[in-house]
CSV table of C-alpha atoms in Angstrom, one decimal:
chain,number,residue,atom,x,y,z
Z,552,UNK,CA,0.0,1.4,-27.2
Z,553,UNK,CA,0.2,-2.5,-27.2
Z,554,UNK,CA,-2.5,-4.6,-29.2
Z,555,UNK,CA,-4.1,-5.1,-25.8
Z,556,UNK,CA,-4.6,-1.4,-25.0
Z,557,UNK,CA,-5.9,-0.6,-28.3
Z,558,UNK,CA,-8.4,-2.8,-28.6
Z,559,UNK,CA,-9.9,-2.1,-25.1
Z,560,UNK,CA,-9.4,2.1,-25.9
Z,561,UNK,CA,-11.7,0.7,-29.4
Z,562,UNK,CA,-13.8,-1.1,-26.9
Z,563,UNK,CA,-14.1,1.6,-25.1
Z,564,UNK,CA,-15.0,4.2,-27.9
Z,565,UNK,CA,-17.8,1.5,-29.3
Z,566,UNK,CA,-19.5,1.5,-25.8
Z,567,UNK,CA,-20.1,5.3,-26.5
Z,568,UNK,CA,-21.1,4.9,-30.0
Z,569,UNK,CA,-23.7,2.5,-28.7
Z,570,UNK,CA,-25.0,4.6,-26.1
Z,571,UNK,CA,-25.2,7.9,-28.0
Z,572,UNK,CA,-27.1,5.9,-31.2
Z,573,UNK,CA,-29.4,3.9,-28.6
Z,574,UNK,CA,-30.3,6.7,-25.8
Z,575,UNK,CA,-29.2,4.1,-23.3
Z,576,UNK,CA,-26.2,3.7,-20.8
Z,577,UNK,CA,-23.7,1.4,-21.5
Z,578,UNK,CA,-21.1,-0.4,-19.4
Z,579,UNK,CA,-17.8,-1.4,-19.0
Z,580,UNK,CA,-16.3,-4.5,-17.2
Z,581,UNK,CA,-14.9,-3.7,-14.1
Z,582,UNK,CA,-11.2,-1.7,-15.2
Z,583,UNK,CA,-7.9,-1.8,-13.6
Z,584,UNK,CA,-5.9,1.0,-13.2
Z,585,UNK,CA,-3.7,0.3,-16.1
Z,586,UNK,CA,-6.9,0.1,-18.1
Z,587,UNK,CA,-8.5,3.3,-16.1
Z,588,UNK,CA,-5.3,5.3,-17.6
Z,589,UNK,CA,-6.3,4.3,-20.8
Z,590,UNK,CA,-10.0,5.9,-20.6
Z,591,UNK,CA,-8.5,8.9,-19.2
Z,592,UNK,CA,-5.2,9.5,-21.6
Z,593,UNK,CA,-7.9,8.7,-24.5
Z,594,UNK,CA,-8.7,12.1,-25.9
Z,595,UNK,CA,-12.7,13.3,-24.5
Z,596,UNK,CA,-13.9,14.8,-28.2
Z,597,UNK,CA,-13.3,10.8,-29.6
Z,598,UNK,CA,-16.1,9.4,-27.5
Z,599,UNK,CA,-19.5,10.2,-28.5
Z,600,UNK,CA,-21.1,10.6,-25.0
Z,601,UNK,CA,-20.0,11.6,-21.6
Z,602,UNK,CA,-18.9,9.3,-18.9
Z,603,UNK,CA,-18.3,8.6,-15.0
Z,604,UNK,CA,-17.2,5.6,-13.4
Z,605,UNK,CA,-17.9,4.0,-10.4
Z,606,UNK,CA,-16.3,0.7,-8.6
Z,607,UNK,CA,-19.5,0.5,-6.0
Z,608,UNK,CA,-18.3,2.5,-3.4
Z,609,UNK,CA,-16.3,6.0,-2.4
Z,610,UNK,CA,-12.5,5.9,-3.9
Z,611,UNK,CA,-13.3,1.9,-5.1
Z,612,UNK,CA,-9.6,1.2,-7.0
Z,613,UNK,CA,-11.6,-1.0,-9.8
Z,614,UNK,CA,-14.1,0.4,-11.5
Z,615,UNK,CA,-16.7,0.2,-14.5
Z,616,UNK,CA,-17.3,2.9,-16.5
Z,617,UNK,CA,-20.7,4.6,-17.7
Z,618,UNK,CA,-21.2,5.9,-20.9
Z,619,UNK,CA,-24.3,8.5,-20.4
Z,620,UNK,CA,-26.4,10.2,-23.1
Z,621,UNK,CA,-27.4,13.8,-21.9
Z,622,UNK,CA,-31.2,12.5,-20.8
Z,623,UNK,CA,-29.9,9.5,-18.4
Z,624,UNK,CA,-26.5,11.8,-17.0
Z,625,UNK,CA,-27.7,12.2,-13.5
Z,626,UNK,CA,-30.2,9.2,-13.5
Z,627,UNK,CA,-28.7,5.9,-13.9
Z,628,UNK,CA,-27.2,3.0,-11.9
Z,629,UNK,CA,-24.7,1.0,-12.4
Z,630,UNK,CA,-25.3,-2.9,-12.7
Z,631,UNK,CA,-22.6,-3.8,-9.5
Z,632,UNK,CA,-24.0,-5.7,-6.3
Z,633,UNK,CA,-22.3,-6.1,-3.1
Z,634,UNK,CA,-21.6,-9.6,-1.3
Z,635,UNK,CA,-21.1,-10.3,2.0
Z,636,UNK,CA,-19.1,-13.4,2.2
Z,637,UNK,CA,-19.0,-14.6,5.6
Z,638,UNK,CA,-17.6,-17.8,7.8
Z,639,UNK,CA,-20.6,-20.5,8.2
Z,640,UNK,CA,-19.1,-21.0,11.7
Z,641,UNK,CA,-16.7,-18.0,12.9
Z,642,UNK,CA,-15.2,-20.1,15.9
Z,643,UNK,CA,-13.4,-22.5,13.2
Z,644,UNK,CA,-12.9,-20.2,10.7
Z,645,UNK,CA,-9.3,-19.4,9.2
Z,646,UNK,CA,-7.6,-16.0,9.1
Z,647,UNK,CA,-8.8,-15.3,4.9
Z,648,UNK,CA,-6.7,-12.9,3.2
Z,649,UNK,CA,-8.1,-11.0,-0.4
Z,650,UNK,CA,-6.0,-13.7,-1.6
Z,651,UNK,CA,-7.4,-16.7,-0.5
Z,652,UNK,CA,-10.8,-15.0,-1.6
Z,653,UNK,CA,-9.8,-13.9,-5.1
Z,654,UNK,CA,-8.5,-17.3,-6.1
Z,655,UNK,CA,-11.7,-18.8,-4.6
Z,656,UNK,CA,-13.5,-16.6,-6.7
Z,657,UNK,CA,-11.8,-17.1,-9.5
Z,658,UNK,CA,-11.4,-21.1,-9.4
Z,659,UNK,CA,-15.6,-20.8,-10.2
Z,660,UNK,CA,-14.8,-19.9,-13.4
Z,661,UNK,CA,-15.3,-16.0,-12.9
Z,662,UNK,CA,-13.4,-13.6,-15.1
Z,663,UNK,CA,-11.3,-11.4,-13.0
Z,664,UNK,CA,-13.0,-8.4,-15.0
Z,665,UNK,CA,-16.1,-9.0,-13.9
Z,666,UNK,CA,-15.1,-8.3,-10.2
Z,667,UNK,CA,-14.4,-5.3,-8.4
Z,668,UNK,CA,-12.6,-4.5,-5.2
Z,669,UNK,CA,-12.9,-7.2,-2.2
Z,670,UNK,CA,-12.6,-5.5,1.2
Z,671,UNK,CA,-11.9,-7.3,4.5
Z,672,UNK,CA,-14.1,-6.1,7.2
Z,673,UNK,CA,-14.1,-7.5,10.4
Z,674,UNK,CA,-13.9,-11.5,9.3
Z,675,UNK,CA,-16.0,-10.9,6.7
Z,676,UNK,CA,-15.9,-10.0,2.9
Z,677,UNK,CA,-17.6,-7.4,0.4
Z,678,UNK,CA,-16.9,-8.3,-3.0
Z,679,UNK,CA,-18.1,-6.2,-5.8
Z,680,UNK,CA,-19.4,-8.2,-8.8
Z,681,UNK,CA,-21.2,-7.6,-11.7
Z,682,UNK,CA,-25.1,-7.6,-11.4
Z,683,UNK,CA,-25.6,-10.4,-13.4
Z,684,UNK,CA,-23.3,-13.1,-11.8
Z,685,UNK,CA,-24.4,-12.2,-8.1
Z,686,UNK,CA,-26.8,-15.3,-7.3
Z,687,UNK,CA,-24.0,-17.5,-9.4
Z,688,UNK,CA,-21.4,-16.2,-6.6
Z,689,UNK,CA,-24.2,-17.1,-4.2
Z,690,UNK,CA,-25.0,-20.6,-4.9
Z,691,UNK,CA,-21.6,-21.8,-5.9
Z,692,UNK,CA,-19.1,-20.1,-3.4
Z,693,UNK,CA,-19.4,-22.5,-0.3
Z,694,UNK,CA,-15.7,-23.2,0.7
Z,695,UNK,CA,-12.7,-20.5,1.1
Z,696,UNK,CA,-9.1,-23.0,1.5
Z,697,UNK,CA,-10.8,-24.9,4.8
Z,698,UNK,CA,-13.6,-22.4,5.6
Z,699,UNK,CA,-16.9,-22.7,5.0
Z,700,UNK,CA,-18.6,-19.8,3.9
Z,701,UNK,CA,-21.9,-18.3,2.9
Z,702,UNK,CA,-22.9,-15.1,0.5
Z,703,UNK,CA,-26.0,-13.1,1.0
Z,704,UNK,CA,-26.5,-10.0,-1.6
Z,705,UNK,CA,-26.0,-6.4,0.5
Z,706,UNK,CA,-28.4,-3.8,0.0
Z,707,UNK,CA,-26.0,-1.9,-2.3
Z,708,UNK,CA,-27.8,1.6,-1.9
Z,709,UNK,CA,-27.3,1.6,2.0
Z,710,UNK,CA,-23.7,0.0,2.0
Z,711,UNK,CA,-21.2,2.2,2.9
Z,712,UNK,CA,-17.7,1.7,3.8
Z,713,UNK,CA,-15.1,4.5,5.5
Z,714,UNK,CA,-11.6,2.7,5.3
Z,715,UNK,CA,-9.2,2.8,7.6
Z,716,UNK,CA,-6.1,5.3,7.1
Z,717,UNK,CA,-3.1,5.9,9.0
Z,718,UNK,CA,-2.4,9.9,9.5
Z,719,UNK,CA,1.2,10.8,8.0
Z,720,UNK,CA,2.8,14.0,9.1
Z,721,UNK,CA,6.2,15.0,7.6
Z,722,UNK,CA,8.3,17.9,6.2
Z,723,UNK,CA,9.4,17.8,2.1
Z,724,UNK,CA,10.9,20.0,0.2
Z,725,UNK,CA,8.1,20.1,-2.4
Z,726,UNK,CA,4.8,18.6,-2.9
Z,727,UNK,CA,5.9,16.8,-5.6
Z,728,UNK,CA,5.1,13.5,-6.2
Z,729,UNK,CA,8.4,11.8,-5.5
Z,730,UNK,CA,9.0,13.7,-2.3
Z,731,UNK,CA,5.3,12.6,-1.2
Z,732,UNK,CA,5.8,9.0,-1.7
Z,733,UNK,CA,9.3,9.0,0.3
Z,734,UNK,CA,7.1,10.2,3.2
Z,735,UNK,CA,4.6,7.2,2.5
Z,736,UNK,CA,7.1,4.4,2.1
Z,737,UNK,CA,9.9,3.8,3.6
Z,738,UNK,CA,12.5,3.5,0.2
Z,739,UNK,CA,15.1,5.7,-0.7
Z,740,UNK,CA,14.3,7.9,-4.2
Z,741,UNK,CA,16.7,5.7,-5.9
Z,742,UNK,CA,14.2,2.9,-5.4
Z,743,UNK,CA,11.0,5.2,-6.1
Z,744,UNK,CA,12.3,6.7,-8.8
Z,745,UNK,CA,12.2,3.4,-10.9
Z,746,UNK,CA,8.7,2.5,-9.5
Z,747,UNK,CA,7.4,6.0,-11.3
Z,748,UNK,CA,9.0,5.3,-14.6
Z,749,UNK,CA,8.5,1.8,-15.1
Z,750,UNK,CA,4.9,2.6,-15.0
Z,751,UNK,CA,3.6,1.5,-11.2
Z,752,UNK,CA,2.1,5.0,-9.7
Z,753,UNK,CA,-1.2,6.2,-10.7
Z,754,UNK,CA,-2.9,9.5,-9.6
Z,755,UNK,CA,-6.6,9.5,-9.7
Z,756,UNK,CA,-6.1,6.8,-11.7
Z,757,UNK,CA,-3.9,8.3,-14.4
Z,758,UNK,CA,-0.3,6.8,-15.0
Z,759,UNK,CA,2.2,9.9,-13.5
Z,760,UNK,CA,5.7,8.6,-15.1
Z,761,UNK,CA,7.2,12.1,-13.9
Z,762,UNK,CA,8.7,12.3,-10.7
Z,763,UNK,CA,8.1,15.8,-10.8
Z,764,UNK,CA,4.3,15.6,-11.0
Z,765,UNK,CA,3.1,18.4,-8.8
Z,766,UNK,CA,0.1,16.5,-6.3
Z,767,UNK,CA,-3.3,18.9,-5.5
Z,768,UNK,CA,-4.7,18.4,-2.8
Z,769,UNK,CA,-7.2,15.4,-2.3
Z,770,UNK,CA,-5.9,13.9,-5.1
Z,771,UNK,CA,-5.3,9.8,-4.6
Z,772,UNK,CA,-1.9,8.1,-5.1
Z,773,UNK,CA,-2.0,4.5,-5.9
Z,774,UNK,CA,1.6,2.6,-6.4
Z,775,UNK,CA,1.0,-0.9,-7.5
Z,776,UNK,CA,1.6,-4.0,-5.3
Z,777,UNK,CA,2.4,-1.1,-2.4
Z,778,UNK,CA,-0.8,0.4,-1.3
Z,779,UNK,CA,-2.4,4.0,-2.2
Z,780,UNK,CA,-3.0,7.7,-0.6
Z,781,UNK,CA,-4.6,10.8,-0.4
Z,782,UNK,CA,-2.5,14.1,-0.2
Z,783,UNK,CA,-4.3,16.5,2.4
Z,784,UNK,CA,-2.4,19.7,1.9
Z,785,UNK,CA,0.3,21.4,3.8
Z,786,UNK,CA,-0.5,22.5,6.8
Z,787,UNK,CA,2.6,25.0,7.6
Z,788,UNK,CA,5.4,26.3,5.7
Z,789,UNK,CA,9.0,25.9,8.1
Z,790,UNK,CA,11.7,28.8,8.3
Z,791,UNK,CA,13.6,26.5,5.8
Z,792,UNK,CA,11.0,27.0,3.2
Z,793,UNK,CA,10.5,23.0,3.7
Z,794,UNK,CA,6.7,22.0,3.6
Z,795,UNK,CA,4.7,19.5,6.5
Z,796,UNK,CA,2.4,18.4,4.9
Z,797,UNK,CA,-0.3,15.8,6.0
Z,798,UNK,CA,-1.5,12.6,4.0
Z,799,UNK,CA,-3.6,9.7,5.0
Z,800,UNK,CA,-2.7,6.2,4.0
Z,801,UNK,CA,-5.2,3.8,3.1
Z,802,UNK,CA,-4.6,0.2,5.7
């Protein structure tokens, strides 16, 4: 591990220690997936409680996580509102990509760890932020590049969010994970090869630096600066012995 890793996987381990001595949940900053894969490659019997994470909503890409005494497992929440960030004037507003957002978020002063996913939704934005710096976001975020904007707080317990996905049908050999991810993107394995070993693929949010890696069924791919998906299952076996398989793309 690098000096960075360890001393969020120390972090990490102290949040536990804290919550098991207390009786109370403790939380993490929102995590990346790099940092996910360090939670999940840390050994369970080092942490002194159990823990879940959650980014806010369904199959969120960042999220915290909650370190959970036995009493408060199945009763806590998790401090994460959701914004709505929206044009003052829709007719004049510009096309805002999770770019232009980010850096407006950002140029406030705002740690990029205490954010979560942003989602574009029909002109609009949902940004998951940590509880405490919601009515900050609020009062300060008034101007995205040209557009004028206003944030209201969502009702985070009646948000929900189905994201869009693009079927993909296709025959592979195997359902391993570098004939999956041919089927997704459109690069040779020569090119996807690298992309596992140098560290960019995740699978439920654990670094997979095996092209060999056998995928299950409703597991989630993510490959860095490229997108994610969920593997379905095979749906017929051909003469060939060749599986077609279905997935579904996250757009």
């Amino acid at each position: 591990m690098q000096k960075e890793e360890i001393v969020l996987q120390k972090r990490l381990l102290e949040l536990s220690r804290v919550a098991y001595q207390r009786g109370i949940a403790t939380h993490s900053d929102f995590l990346n997936l790099n940092e996910l894969n360090i939670l999940h490659t840390t050994p369970k019997n080092e942490f002194f409680t159990q823990y879940e994470t959650f980014g806010g909503y369904s199959d969120s890409e960042r999220q915290m996580v909650a370190f959970l005494p036995d009493a408060l497992y199945y009763t806590h929440f998790y401090p994460i509102k959701v914004l709505k960030i929206s044009p003052l004037q829709k007719k004049f507003a510009e096309e805002l990509t999770h770019r232009d957002y980010l850096g407006a978020i950002l140029h406030l002063g705002i740690e990029r760890c205490k954010l979560g996913d942003i989602l574009l939704i029909e002109g609009n934005a949902y940004l998951f932020v940590q509880e405490a710096l919601a009515d900050f976001v609020c009062e300060n975020l008034t101007r995205i590049r040209h557009t004028s904007v206003y944030v209201e707080v969502e009702d985070e317990h009646t948000f929900s969010y189905t994201p869009n996905i693009e079927e993909v049908k296709g025959t592979v050999a195997s359902v391993r994970l570098d004939s999956l991810l041919s089927l997704v993107f459109p690069l040779s394995r020569s090119k996807l090869v690298p992309l596992i070993e140098g560290g960019r693929v995740f699978v439920n949010g654990k670094l997979i630096t095996t092209n060999s890696y056998n995928v299950k069924e409703e597991d989630i791919v993510s490959v860095r600066k490229m997108g994610r998906f969920r593997y379905k299952g095979i749906l017929s076996q051909t003469k060939k012995g060749r599986y077609y398989v279905l997935l579904h793309k996250y757009i």
